[in-house]
Amino acid sequence: VVREPVALTVAAQLTTLPVILLNFERLSLVAPLANVVVVPLVPLVMLCSALAAAAGALPPDAIPVVGDALRWATGGAAWLYLRLMIAAGQAAAAVPMAAVDLAAPAWLAGVWYPALALFGRRSWGGSDDGTIQDAAIDSMLVRLARPRRVLLATAGVVVAVTIATRPDGRLHLFALDVGQGDALLVVAPSGAVAMIDGGPDPDLAMRRLGEVLPFWQRRIDLLVLTHPHEDHIAGLLPALERYQVRTVLEAGIAHDNPSYPRFRRLAAAEPGALVRLARAGAVLELDPDTRLTVLYPSESDATAPLPEGDINNASVVLLLEHGGFRALLTGDAEAPVEHALLARGLIGPVDVLKVGHHGSDSSSTPDLLAAARPRIALISAGVGNEYGHPHAVTLEHLAGVEVRRTDVEGTLELVVEPSGPRVKARGAGDAGSIGPWPFPPASRRNASWPRPACRRGSSPIRVASPAWRARRRGWWPPAGYRSTGRWSRSPPSSTTSTSWRRGPAPASMAWWAGSGWSSSAGRSWRCRSPRTRSPPCWTPTAIRRAGSRSSCQWPTATWRRGS
């Protein structure tokens, strides 16, 4: 039982070893043992996934009851065995020293494969391993041909999981850990689901949805785009493709972002979906006791020029109500929107505040906090993000409020109990000691500027620069950092606000002063003017080349970064 999976894994690892070391500079030590658990699951995963794909391809109304039962059974079985494979991989990766850093030169492949072929010819030339392997395959096929016990066990587990994950009669509000972006999920007591923004990474958004929603939940009753920045819209695209969406809500304020036209096309093509414009006063009921009310923008707000020309100030602001519970969901709305809401008398005491713009100092003004008086503040931000979110000034304003952060605790789940709301951290969901890719790509040379300037575009991939925290030779991202996008993205796309405030840097953020930020005494102002270029200035930094043991000095410039 153990011999074949271990031998198969070792053979595959030996065959691909030079490629793995050259590209990833990391060697797994637990793979042979982990595959003892994983390999027997592979045939079941393939079979159940094929059946689930066939059942899913049936028209929704072709066989009304039988079709739903087939999709539930095959989808549940595929989910179960895939979940077991993922759990086995996560458990193996969590073992100390599950993988070690090990670089190798490119010429290793030229020596390795001839030696491997020679060794294999001498070792396996006259053995009967083929007979043993054939016997093992025949034994596996015999077991699959008599699947009664497997079918009964699978059906029992799927039924138990379905019953255990039915709605529990309480309101759940999730702040999903999607990196430097926003993604909220509301699950009403009746089981109705509302998704508000999706974060910057489509794959990560779907993974987070799979962690908090049961496998049988394939419907999103309400999907809301607060504003079309990439760190809010990207994760909504696969949600429109993979889930049945009943209502789509957005402000309808255009933004130069390639994902936004695609979002509108997918929303228009969604079968049976109602596409609505978010306008102040609109009420969307998730169930008789749970509703979302649009506070901003009004019709005049949507047609007027954007405050300060910032698309963040087009954010849809929602009020979630369930019985006596109230939560203010602000998207990335900044101070001008907050002042407008206060002037219109729309802000009252709430239990929960979703802090605006990832905790930037351009949002969550003292006036708003004084009117809302939240008990709990939820902040969605990425680990070690380059914008310094949440800002120390915002955290100072939130003194006395229970502050919960996705960059510290991972996905957050707020449950409304009869005694009041409580928050629990579900973690990042990425167990394991195998960390992210540690070598960022080298950047092009860019001139440094004599004064802060607005950044027109942004890249979701960090660039090695000495302006970041000083570490040992080379640049290394902080633990838990994930890339929040693809390698290339159109320049007009922006993952966060392009505006920022200038002011004295707090003491707790002193390390940031060397990161391309500027501070000076005086009142806050917003940067809107074009850059004035000064003579180029270069700063050398060490970048470790993937696939070699050496380091090289590469001149890299510093960017003034917006918040």
Coordinates of C-alpha atoms in Angstrom, one line a residue:
V1 CA 0.0 0.0 0.0
V2 CA 2.8 2.4 0.9
R3 CA 5.5 1.2 -1.5
E4 CA 3.9 2.3 -4.8
P5 CA 2.9 5.9 -3.8
V6 CA 6.4 6.5 -2.2
A7 CA 8.2 5.1 -5.2
L8 CA 6.0 7.1 -7.6
T9 CA 6.7 10.4 -5.8
V10 CA 10.4 9.8 -5.5
A11 CA 10.7 8.9 -9.2
A12 CA 8.8 12.1 -10.1
Q13 CA 10.9 14.2 -7.8
L14 CA 14.2 12.8 -9.0
T15 CA 13.1 13.3 -12.6
T16 CA 12.1 17.0 -12.1
L17 CA 14.7 17.9 -9.5
P18 CA 17.0 20.2 -11.6
V19 CA 13.9 22.0 -13.0
I20 CA 12.5 22.5 -9.5
L21 CA 15.7 23.7 -8.0
L22 CA 16.4 26.0 -10.9
N23 CA 13.0 27.7 -10.9
F24 CA 11.9 27.6 -7.3
E25 CA 15.1 27.1 -5.4
R26 CA 13.2 25.0 -2.9
L27 CA 13.1 21.2 -2.2
S28 CA 10.1 19.4 -0.6
L29 CA 11.2 16.9 2.1
V30 CA 7.6 15.7 2.9
A31 CA 6.3 14.9 -0.6
P32 CA 7.1 11.2 -0.5
L33 CA 5.2 10.6 2.7
A34 CA 2.4 13.1 1.9
N35 CA 1.6 11.2 -1.3
V36 CA 1.0 8.1 0.6
V37 CA -2.3 9.8 1.6
V38 CA -2.9 11.8 -1.6
V39 CA -2.2 9.3 -4.3
P40 CA -5.1 6.9 -3.4
L41 CA -7.4 9.9 -3.5
V42 CA -6.5 10.9 -7.1
P43 CA -8.6 8.3 -8.9
L44 CA -11.6 9.2 -6.7
V45 CA -11.1 12.9 -7.3
M46 CA -10.8 12.4 -11.1
L47 CA -13.9 10.2 -11.3
C48 CA -16.1 12.5 -9.1
S49 CA -14.9 15.6 -10.8
A50 CA -15.8 14.1 -14.2
L51 CA -19.2 13.1 -13.0
A52 CA -19.7 16.6 -11.4
A53 CA -18.7 18.3 -14.7
A54 CA -21.2 16.1 -16.6
A55 CA -24.0 16.9 -14.2
G56 CA -23.2 20.6 -14.2
A57 CA -23.4 20.7 -18.0
L58 CA -27.1 19.7 -17.9
P59 CA -29.5 22.6 -18.5
P60 CA -30.8 23.9 -15.2
D61 CA -34.4 23.1 -16.0
A62 CA -33.8 19.9 -18.0
I63 CA -34.6 17.6 -15.2
P64 CA -35.9 19.8 -12.3
V65 CA -35.5 17.5 -9.3
V66 CA -33.3 14.7 -10.6
G67 CA -30.8 17.2 -12.1
D68 CA -30.5 19.1 -8.8
A69 CA -30.0 15.8 -6.9
L70 CA -27.3 14.8 -9.4
R71 CA -25.4 18.1 -9.1
W72 CA -25.6 17.9 -5.3
A73 CA -24.4 14.3 -5.1
T74 CA -21.6 14.5 -7.7
G75 CA -20.5 18.0 -6.6
G76 CA -20.5 17.0 -3.0
A77 CA -18.4 13.9 -3.6
A78 CA -15.9 15.9 -5.7
W79 CA -15.7 18.6 -3.0
L80 CA -15.2 16.0 -0.3
Y81 CA -12.2 14.2 -1.9
L82 CA -10.7 17.5 -3.1
R83 CA -11.0 18.8 0.4
L84 CA -9.3 15.8 1.8
M85 CA -6.4 16.3 -0.7
I86 CA -6.0 19.9 0.2
A87 CA -6.1 19.1 4.0
A88 CA -3.4 16.5 3.5
G89 CA -1.2 19.0 1.6
Q90 CA -1.8 21.7 4.2
A91 CA -1.0 19.2 7.0
A92 CA 2.2 18.1 5.3
A93 CA 3.3 21.7 4.6
A94 CA 2.8 22.6 8.2
V95 CA 5.4 20.1 9.3
P96 CA 8.6 21.9 10.4
M97 CA 11.3 21.8 7.7
A98 CA 8.7 20.6 5.2
A99 CA 10.8 22.3 2.5
V100 CA 14.3 23.7 2.4
D101 CA 15.8 26.4 0.3
L102 CA 18.3 24.8 -2.1
A103 CA 19.6 26.6 -5.2
A104 CA 21.3 24.8 -8.1
P105 CA 23.2 26.0 -11.1
A106 CA 21.8 25.5 -14.6
W107 CA 24.5 23.0 -15.7
L108 CA 23.2 20.5 -13.1
A109 CA 20.6 19.3 -15.6
G110 CA 23.3 18.3 -18.1
V111 CA 25.0 16.1 -15.5
W112 CA 21.9 14.9 -13.6
Y113 CA 19.9 13.3 -16.4
P114 CA 22.7 11.2 -17.9
A115 CA 23.6 10.0 -14.4
L116 CA 19.9 9.3 -13.6
A117 CA 19.5 7.3 -16.8
L118 CA 22.7 5.3 -16.1
F119 CA 21.6 4.5 -12.6
G120 CA 18.1 3.6 -13.6
R121 CA 19.3 1.2 -16.3
R122 CA 21.6 -0.6 -13.8
S123 CA 19.0 -0.7 -11.0
W124 CA 15.9 -1.6 -12.9
G125 CA 17.2 -3.6 -15.8
G126 CA 16.3 -7.1 -14.6
S127 CA 13.8 -6.5 -11.9
D128 CA 10.2 -7.4 -11.8
D129 CA 9.0 -3.9 -10.8
G130 CA 6.7 -3.8 -13.8
T131 CA 4.9 -6.9 -12.6
I132 CA 4.5 -5.4 -9.1
Q133 CA 3.2 -2.1 -10.5
D134 CA 0.7 -3.9 -12.8
A135 CA -0.5 -5.9 -9.8
A136 CA -0.9 -2.7 -7.8
I137 CA -2.9 -1.1 -10.6
D138 CA -5.1 -4.2 -11.0
S139 CA -5.8 -4.2 -7.2
M140 CA -6.8 -0.5 -7.4
L141 CA -9.1 -1.2 -10.3
V142 CA -10.7 -4.1 -8.5
R143 CA -11.4 -1.9 -5.5
L144 CA -13.0 0.8 -7.7
A145 CA -15.1 -1.9 -9.5
R146 CA -16.7 -2.7 -6.2
P147 CA -17.5 0.7 -4.9
R148 CA -20.3 -0.1 -2.5
R149 CA -18.5 0.7 0.7
V150 CA -16.9 3.9 -0.8
L151 CA -20.3 5.0 -2.2
L152 CA -22.0 4.5 1.2
A153 CA -19.3 6.3 3.1
T154 CA -19.2 9.2 0.7
A155 CA -22.9 9.6 0.7
G156 CA -23.1 9.5 4.5
V157 CA -20.4 12.2 4.8
V158 CA -21.9 14.4 2.1
V159 CA -25.4 14.2 3.8
A160 CA -23.9 15.0 7.2
V161 CA -21.9 18.0 5.9
T162 CA -25.0 19.3 4.1
I163 CA -27.1 19.1 7.2
A164 CA -24.4 20.7 9.4
T165 CA -23.9 23.6 7.0
R166 CA -27.6 24.6 6.7
P167 CA -28.4 28.2 7.9
D168 CA -28.2 28.6 11.6
G169 CA -30.7 31.4 12.0
R170 CA -28.1 34.1 12.7
L171 CA -26.6 36.9 10.7
H172 CA -23.0 36.4 9.6
L173 CA -20.8 39.2 8.2
F174 CA -17.4 38.1 6.8
A175 CA -14.4 40.3 6.1
L176 CA -12.5 38.0 3.7
D177 CA -8.7 38.0 3.8
V178 CA -8.1 38.9 0.1
G179 CA -4.8 40.9 0.6
Q180 CA -4.7 44.6 -0.1
G181 CA -8.4 45.0 -1.1
D182 CA -11.9 44.6 0.1
A183 CA -14.3 41.7 0.1
L184 CA -17.3 41.4 2.4
L185 CA -19.8 38.5 2.6
V186 CA -23.2 38.8 4.3
V187 CA -25.1 35.6 5.1
A188 CA -28.6 36.3 6.3
P189 CA -30.3 34.1 8.8
S190 CA -32.4 32.6 6.0
G191 CA -29.2 31.7 4.1
A192 CA -29.4 34.5 1.5
V193 CA -26.0 35.7 0.4
A194 CA -24.7 39.1 -0.5
M195 CA -21.1 39.6 -1.7
I196 CA -19.8 43.2 -1.5
D197 CA -16.6 43.6 -3.5
G198 CA -14.2 40.8 -4.3
G199 CA -10.6 41.9 -3.7
P200 CA -7.7 42.1 -6.2
D201 CA -7.0 38.4 -6.8
P202 CA -9.7 36.3 -8.6
D203 CA -8.3 32.9 -7.5
L204 CA -7.9 34.1 -3.9
A205 CA -11.4 35.4 -3.8
M206 CA -12.9 32.1 -4.9
R207 CA -10.7 30.3 -2.4
R208 CA -12.0 32.5 0.4
L209 CA -15.6 32.0 -0.7
G210 CA -15.1 28.2 -0.7
E211 CA -13.8 28.4 2.9
V212 CA -16.8 30.2 4.3
L213 CA -19.7 29.0 2.0
P214 CA -20.9 25.4 2.0
F215 CA -20.2 23.3 -1.1
W216 CA -23.9 23.3 -2.1
Q217 CA -24.2 27.0 -2.1
R218 CA -24.0 28.0 -5.7
R219 CA -26.2 31.1 -5.6
I220 CA -25.3 34.7 -4.7
D221 CA -28.5 36.7 -4.1
L222 CA -26.9 40.1 -4.3
L223 CA -23.5 41.1 -5.7
V224 CA -22.3 44.7 -5.0
L225 CA -19.5 46.6 -6.6
T226 CA -18.8 49.6 -4.5
H227 CA -16.4 51.2 -7.1
P228 CA -14.4 49.9 -10.0
H229 CA -10.9 49.9 -8.6
E230 CA -9.0 46.6 -9.2
D231 CA -8.7 45.8 -5.6
H232 CA -12.5 45.6 -5.4
I233 CA -13.6 44.4 -8.8
A234 CA -11.2 41.6 -9.8
G235 CA -12.7 39.0 -7.4
L236 CA -16.2 39.7 -8.6
L237 CA -15.5 38.5 -12.2
P238 CA -15.2 34.8 -11.3
A239 CA -18.1 35.1 -8.9
L240 CA -20.3 36.2 -11.9
E241 CA -18.9 33.3 -13.9
R242 CA -19.2 30.5 -11.4
Y243 CA -22.3 31.4 -9.3
Q244 CA -25.9 32.1 -10.1
V245 CA -26.3 35.8 -9.3
R246 CA -29.8 37.2 -8.9
T247 CA -29.1 40.9 -8.4
V248 CA -26.1 43.0 -9.4
L249 CA -25.7 46.5 -7.8
E250 CA -23.2 49.1 -8.8
A251 CA -22.9 52.9 -8.9
G252 CA -22.6 53.0 -12.7
I253 CA -19.8 55.6 -12.6
A254 CA -17.2 54.8 -15.3
H255 CA -13.6 54.3 -14.5
D256 CA -10.6 53.6 -16.8
N257 CA -10.1 50.0 -15.8
P258 CA -10.0 47.1 -18.2
S259 CA -11.9 44.9 -15.6
Y260 CA -14.9 47.2 -15.4
P261 CA -16.2 46.7 -19.0
R262 CA -15.9 43.0 -18.5
F263 CA -17.8 43.2 -15.2
R264 CA -20.6 45.0 -17.0
R265 CA -20.7 42.4 -19.8
L266 CA -20.8 39.5 -17.4
A267 CA -23.5 41.1 -15.3
A268 CA -25.6 41.8 -18.4
A269 CA -25.1 38.2 -19.6
E270 CA -26.0 36.6 -16.3
P271 CA -29.2 34.6 -16.9
G272 CA -32.1 36.0 -15.0
A273 CA -30.0 38.6 -13.1
L274 CA -31.4 42.1 -12.3
V275 CA -28.7 44.8 -12.8
R276 CA -29.5 47.9 -10.7
L277 CA -27.8 51.2 -10.2
A278 CA -27.0 52.0 -6.5
R279 CA -28.9 55.2 -5.6
A280 CA -29.4 56.7 -2.1
G281 CA -32.7 55.4 -0.5
A282 CA -32.8 52.1 -2.3
V283 CA -33.5 49.2 0.0
L284 CA -32.5 45.6 -0.8
E285 CA -34.1 42.9 1.4
L286 CA -32.1 39.7 1.9
D287 CA -34.9 38.3 4.1
P288 CA -37.8 39.8 6.1
D289 CA -35.4 40.8 9.0
T290 CA -32.3 41.7 7.0
R291 CA -31.8 44.5 4.6
L292 CA -29.2 46.7 3.0
T293 CA -29.9 50.4 2.4
V294 CA -28.0 52.5 0.0
L295 CA -26.8 55.8 1.6
Y296 CA -24.5 57.0 -1.2
P297 CA -24.4 58.1 -4.0
S298 CA -27.6 59.9 -4.8
E299 CA -28.6 60.7 -8.4
S300 CA -27.1 64.1 -8.2
D301 CA -23.9 62.6 -6.7
A302 CA -23.6 60.2 -9.6
T303 CA -23.9 62.9 -12.3
A304 CA -21.8 65.5 -10.6
P305 CA -18.0 65.6 -10.9
L306 CA -16.2 63.3 -8.5
P307 CA -15.1 65.0 -5.2
E308 CA -11.4 65.8 -5.6
G309 CA -11.5 63.8 -8.9
D310 CA -11.1 60.5 -7.0
I311 CA -13.0 57.4 -8.0
N312 CA -12.9 56.3 -4.3
N313 CA -15.5 59.0 -3.7
A314 CA -17.9 57.2 -6.0
S315 CA -18.0 54.3 -3.5
V316 CA -21.4 52.8 -2.7
V317 CA -22.0 53.3 1.0
L318 CA -24.4 50.7 2.5
L319 CA -26.2 50.3 5.9
L320 CA -26.7 46.7 6.9
E321 CA -29.6 46.2 9.4
H322 CA -30.9 43.1 11.1
G323 CA -33.2 43.7 14.0
G324 CA -31.4 46.2 16.2
F325 CA -28.0 45.5 14.7
R326 CA -26.6 48.1 12.3
A327 CA -23.3 48.0 10.3
L328 CA -22.0 50.9 8.2
L329 CA -20.1 49.6 5.1
T330 CA -18.2 52.4 3.5
G331 CA -16.1 50.9 0.7
D332 CA -13.3 53.3 -0.1
A333 CA -15.3 56.5 0.5
E334 CA -13.1 59.3 1.8
A335 CA -13.6 62.5 3.8
P336 CA -15.7 64.4 1.3
V337 CA -18.3 61.6 1.1
E338 CA -18.3 61.3 4.9
H339 CA -18.9 65.0 5.3
A340 CA -21.8 64.8 2.7
L341 CA -23.4 61.9 4.6
L342 CA -23.1 63.8 7.9
A343 CA -24.6 66.9 6.4
R344 CA -27.6 64.9 5.1
G345 CA -28.1 63.4 8.5
L346 CA -27.7 59.8 7.3
I347 CA -25.1 58.7 9.9
G348 CA -26.3 57.5 13.2
P349 CA -25.0 55.1 15.9
V350 CA -23.9 51.7 14.5
D351 CA -22.6 48.5 16.0
V352 CA -20.0 47.9 13.3
L353 CA -18.0 50.1 11.0
K354 CA -16.2 48.7 8.0
V355 CA -13.4 51.3 8.1
G356 CA -13.1 53.2 4.8
H357 CA -10.2 52.8 2.3
H358 CA -8.4 50.1 4.3
G359 CA -7.7 52.4 7.2
S360 CA -6.2 55.2 5.2
D361 CA -5.9 58.6 6.9
S362 CA -8.1 60.0 4.2
S363 CA -11.2 58.3 5.7
S364 CA -12.8 57.6 9.1
T365 CA -12.7 61.2 10.2
P366 CA -13.3 62.1 13.8
D367 CA -16.7 63.7 12.9
L368 CA -17.9 60.4 11.3
L369 CA -16.7 58.4 14.3
A370 CA -18.3 60.7 16.7
A371 CA -21.7 60.4 14.9
A372 CA -21.4 56.6 14.3
R373 CA -20.0 55.6 17.7
P374 CA -19.1 52.0 16.5
R375 CA -18.4 49.3 19.0
I376 CA -16.4 47.2 16.5
A377 CA -14.2 48.4 13.5
L378 CA -13.3 46.0 10.7
I379 CA -10.2 46.9 8.6
S380 CA -9.5 45.0 5.4
A381 CA -5.8 45.4 4.4
G382 CA -2.9 43.3 3.1
V383 CA 0.0 42.1 5.1
G384 CA 2.9 44.5 4.8
N385 CA 1.1 46.5 2.1
E386 CA 3.1 49.3 0.5
Y387 CA 0.6 52.0 1.4
G388 CA 1.0 51.7 5.2
H389 CA -2.6 50.8 5.7
P390 CA -4.1 51.0 8.3
H391 CA -2.6 54.4 9.0
A392 CA -1.4 55.2 12.6
V393 CA -3.6 58.3 12.6
T394 CA -6.7 56.3 11.8
L395 CA -5.9 53.8 14.5
E396 CA -5.5 56.7 16.9
H397 CA -8.9 58.0 16.0
L398 CA -10.3 54.5 16.7
A399 CA -9.0 54.4 20.2
G400 CA -11.6 52.8 22.5
V401 CA -13.1 50.8 19.6
E402 CA -12.6 47.1 19.2
V403 CA -10.4 47.1 16.0
R404 CA -10.1 43.8 14.0
R405 CA -7.8 43.6 11.0
T406 CA -7.5 41.0 8.2
D407 CA -3.8 41.7 7.8
V408 CA -3.3 40.5 11.4
E409 CA -6.0 37.9 11.9
G410 CA -6.9 36.7 8.4
T411 CA -10.6 36.3 7.5
L412 CA -12.9 37.7 10.2
E413 CA -16.4 36.4 10.9
L414 CA -18.9 38.6 12.8
V415 CA -21.9 36.7 14.2
V416 CA -24.9 38.6 15.5
E417 CA -26.0 36.8 18.7
P418 CA -29.0 37.7 20.9
S419 CA -26.5 39.2 23.3
G420 CA -24.8 41.3 20.6
P421 CA -22.3 40.9 17.8
R422 CA -19.1 39.0 18.4
V423 CA -16.1 38.6 16.1
K424 CA -13.9 35.6 15.6
A425 CA -10.8 35.2 13.5
R426 CA -10.9 32.3 11.0
G427 CA -7.2 32.7 10.0
A428 CA -5.7 33.1 6.5
G429 CA -6.6 29.5 5.5
D430 CA -3.1 28.9 4.1
A431 CA -1.5 26.6 6.5
G432 CA 2.0 25.6 5.8
S433 CA 5.6 26.5 6.2
I434 CA 6.2 26.9 2.5
G435 CA 6.3 30.6 2.1
P436 CA 5.8 32.9 -0.9
W437 CA 8.2 33.4 -3.8
P438 CA 11.0 35.4 -2.2
F439 CA 12.6 37.0 -5.2
P440 CA 10.8 40.0 -6.7
P441 CA 11.4 40.9 -10.3
A442 CA 13.9 43.6 -11.1
S443 CA 12.4 46.9 -12.0
R444 CA 13.2 49.4 -14.7
R445 CA 15.2 52.4 -13.8
N446 CA 13.0 55.3 -12.8
A447 CA 14.1 58.8 -12.0
S448 CA 13.4 60.0 -8.5
W449 CA 11.4 63.2 -8.1
P450 CA 12.1 66.2 -5.9
R451 CA 8.6 66.5 -4.5
P452 CA 5.8 64.1 -3.9
A453 CA 3.7 63.3 -6.9
C454 CA 0.5 61.4 -7.7
R455 CA 1.0 58.0 -8.9
R456 CA -0.9 57.5 -12.1
G457 CA -0.9 53.7 -12.2
S458 CA 0.1 51.0 -9.8
S459 CA 1.4 47.5 -10.0
P460 CA 0.2 44.8 -7.7
I461 CA 3.7 43.2 -7.5
R462 CA 6.2 44.8 -5.2
V463 CA 9.5 46.0 -6.7
A464 CA 12.8 45.4 -5.0
S465 CA 14.0 48.8 -3.8
P466 CA 16.2 50.0 -0.9
A467 CA 13.4 52.4 0.0
W468 CA 11.7 49.4 1.7
R469 CA 12.7 48.2 5.1
A470 CA 16.4 47.5 5.5
R471 CA 17.1 43.8 5.7
R472 CA 20.1 41.6 4.9
R473 CA 21.4 41.8 1.3
G474 CA 18.6 41.7 -1.2
W475 CA 14.9 42.4 -0.6
W476 CA 12.7 40.0 1.1
P477 CA 8.9 40.4 1.5
P478 CA 7.4 40.2 4.9
A479 CA 5.9 36.9 6.1
G480 CA 2.5 36.1 4.7
Y481 CA 2.9 38.5 1.7
R482 CA 1.1 37.4 -1.4
S483 CA 1.1 38.8 -4.9
T484 CA -2.3 40.4 -5.5
G485 CA -2.3 40.3 -9.3
R486 CA -0.9 39.0 -12.4
W487 CA 2.5 39.9 -13.8
S488 CA 1.2 42.5 -16.1
R489 CA -1.7 44.9 -15.8
S490 CA -2.8 47.8 -17.9
P491 CA -1.4 51.1 -16.6
P492 CA -4.8 52.8 -16.1
S493 CA -5.8 50.2 -13.7
S494 CA -5.3 51.1 -10.0
T495 CA -5.4 48.9 -7.0
T496 CA -6.0 51.7 -4.6
S497 CA -6.4 55.4 -4.3
T498 CA -4.0 57.6 -6.2
S499 CA -4.4 60.4 -3.7
W500 CA -2.7 60.9 -0.4
R501 CA -2.3 63.3 2.4
R502 CA 0.8 65.0 3.5
G503 CA 1.5 65.5 7.1
P504 CA 3.9 64.8 10.0
A505 CA 4.7 61.1 10.2
P506 CA 3.8 59.6 13.6
A507 CA 6.5 58.0 15.7
S508 CA 5.1 54.6 15.3
M509 CA 5.5 54.9 11.5
A510 CA 9.1 56.2 11.6
W511 CA 10.4 53.2 9.6
W512 CA 8.1 54.3 6.8
A513 CA 9.9 57.6 6.4
G514 CA 12.6 56.0 4.3
S515 CA 10.1 54.3 2.0
G516 CA 9.5 57.1 -0.4
W517 CA 7.1 59.1 1.9
S518 CA 7.5 62.7 2.6
S519 CA 6.2 64.6 5.6
S520 CA 6.2 68.2 6.6
A521 CA 4.4 70.3 9.1
G522 CA 1.3 72.2 8.1
R523 CA -2.2 71.5 6.9
S524 CA -3.1 68.5 4.8
W525 CA -3.3 68.9 1.1
R526 CA -3.9 66.6 -1.9
C527 CA -1.5 66.0 -4.6
R528 CA -3.0 66.6 -8.0
S529 CA -0.3 68.5 -10.0
P530 CA 2.0 66.7 -12.5
R531 CA 5.5 65.7 -11.6
T532 CA 8.5 68.0 -12.1
R533 CA 11.4 65.8 -13.1
S534 CA 14.8 66.3 -11.5
P535 CA 18.1 64.8 -12.6
P536 CA 18.0 61.0 -12.2
C537 CA 19.2 59.6 -8.9
W538 CA 20.0 55.9 -8.6
T539 CA 20.4 53.8 -5.5
P540 CA 22.0 50.3 -5.8
T541 CA 20.2 47.4 -4.2
A542 CA 21.0 43.7 -4.3
I543 CA 18.6 41.4 -6.2
R544 CA 19.0 37.7 -5.9
R545 CA 18.8 36.0 -9.2
A546 CA 16.5 32.9 -9.4
G547 CA 18.5 29.9 -10.3
S548 CA 22.0 31.1 -9.2
R549 CA 23.8 31.4 -5.9
S550 CA 25.2 34.8 -6.6
S551 CA 23.8 38.3 -6.0
C552 CA 24.1 41.2 -8.3
Q553 CA 23.9 45.0 -7.8
W554 CA 21.2 46.6 -9.8
P555 CA 20.5 50.3 -9.8
T556 CA 16.9 51.0 -8.6
A557 CA 15.1 54.3 -8.2
T558 CA 12.6 55.2 -5.6
W559 CA 8.9 56.1 -6.2
R560 CA 6.9 58.4 -4.1
R561 CA 4.0 56.2 -3.2
G562 CA 0.4 57.3 -2.6
S563 CA -1.7 56.1 0.3

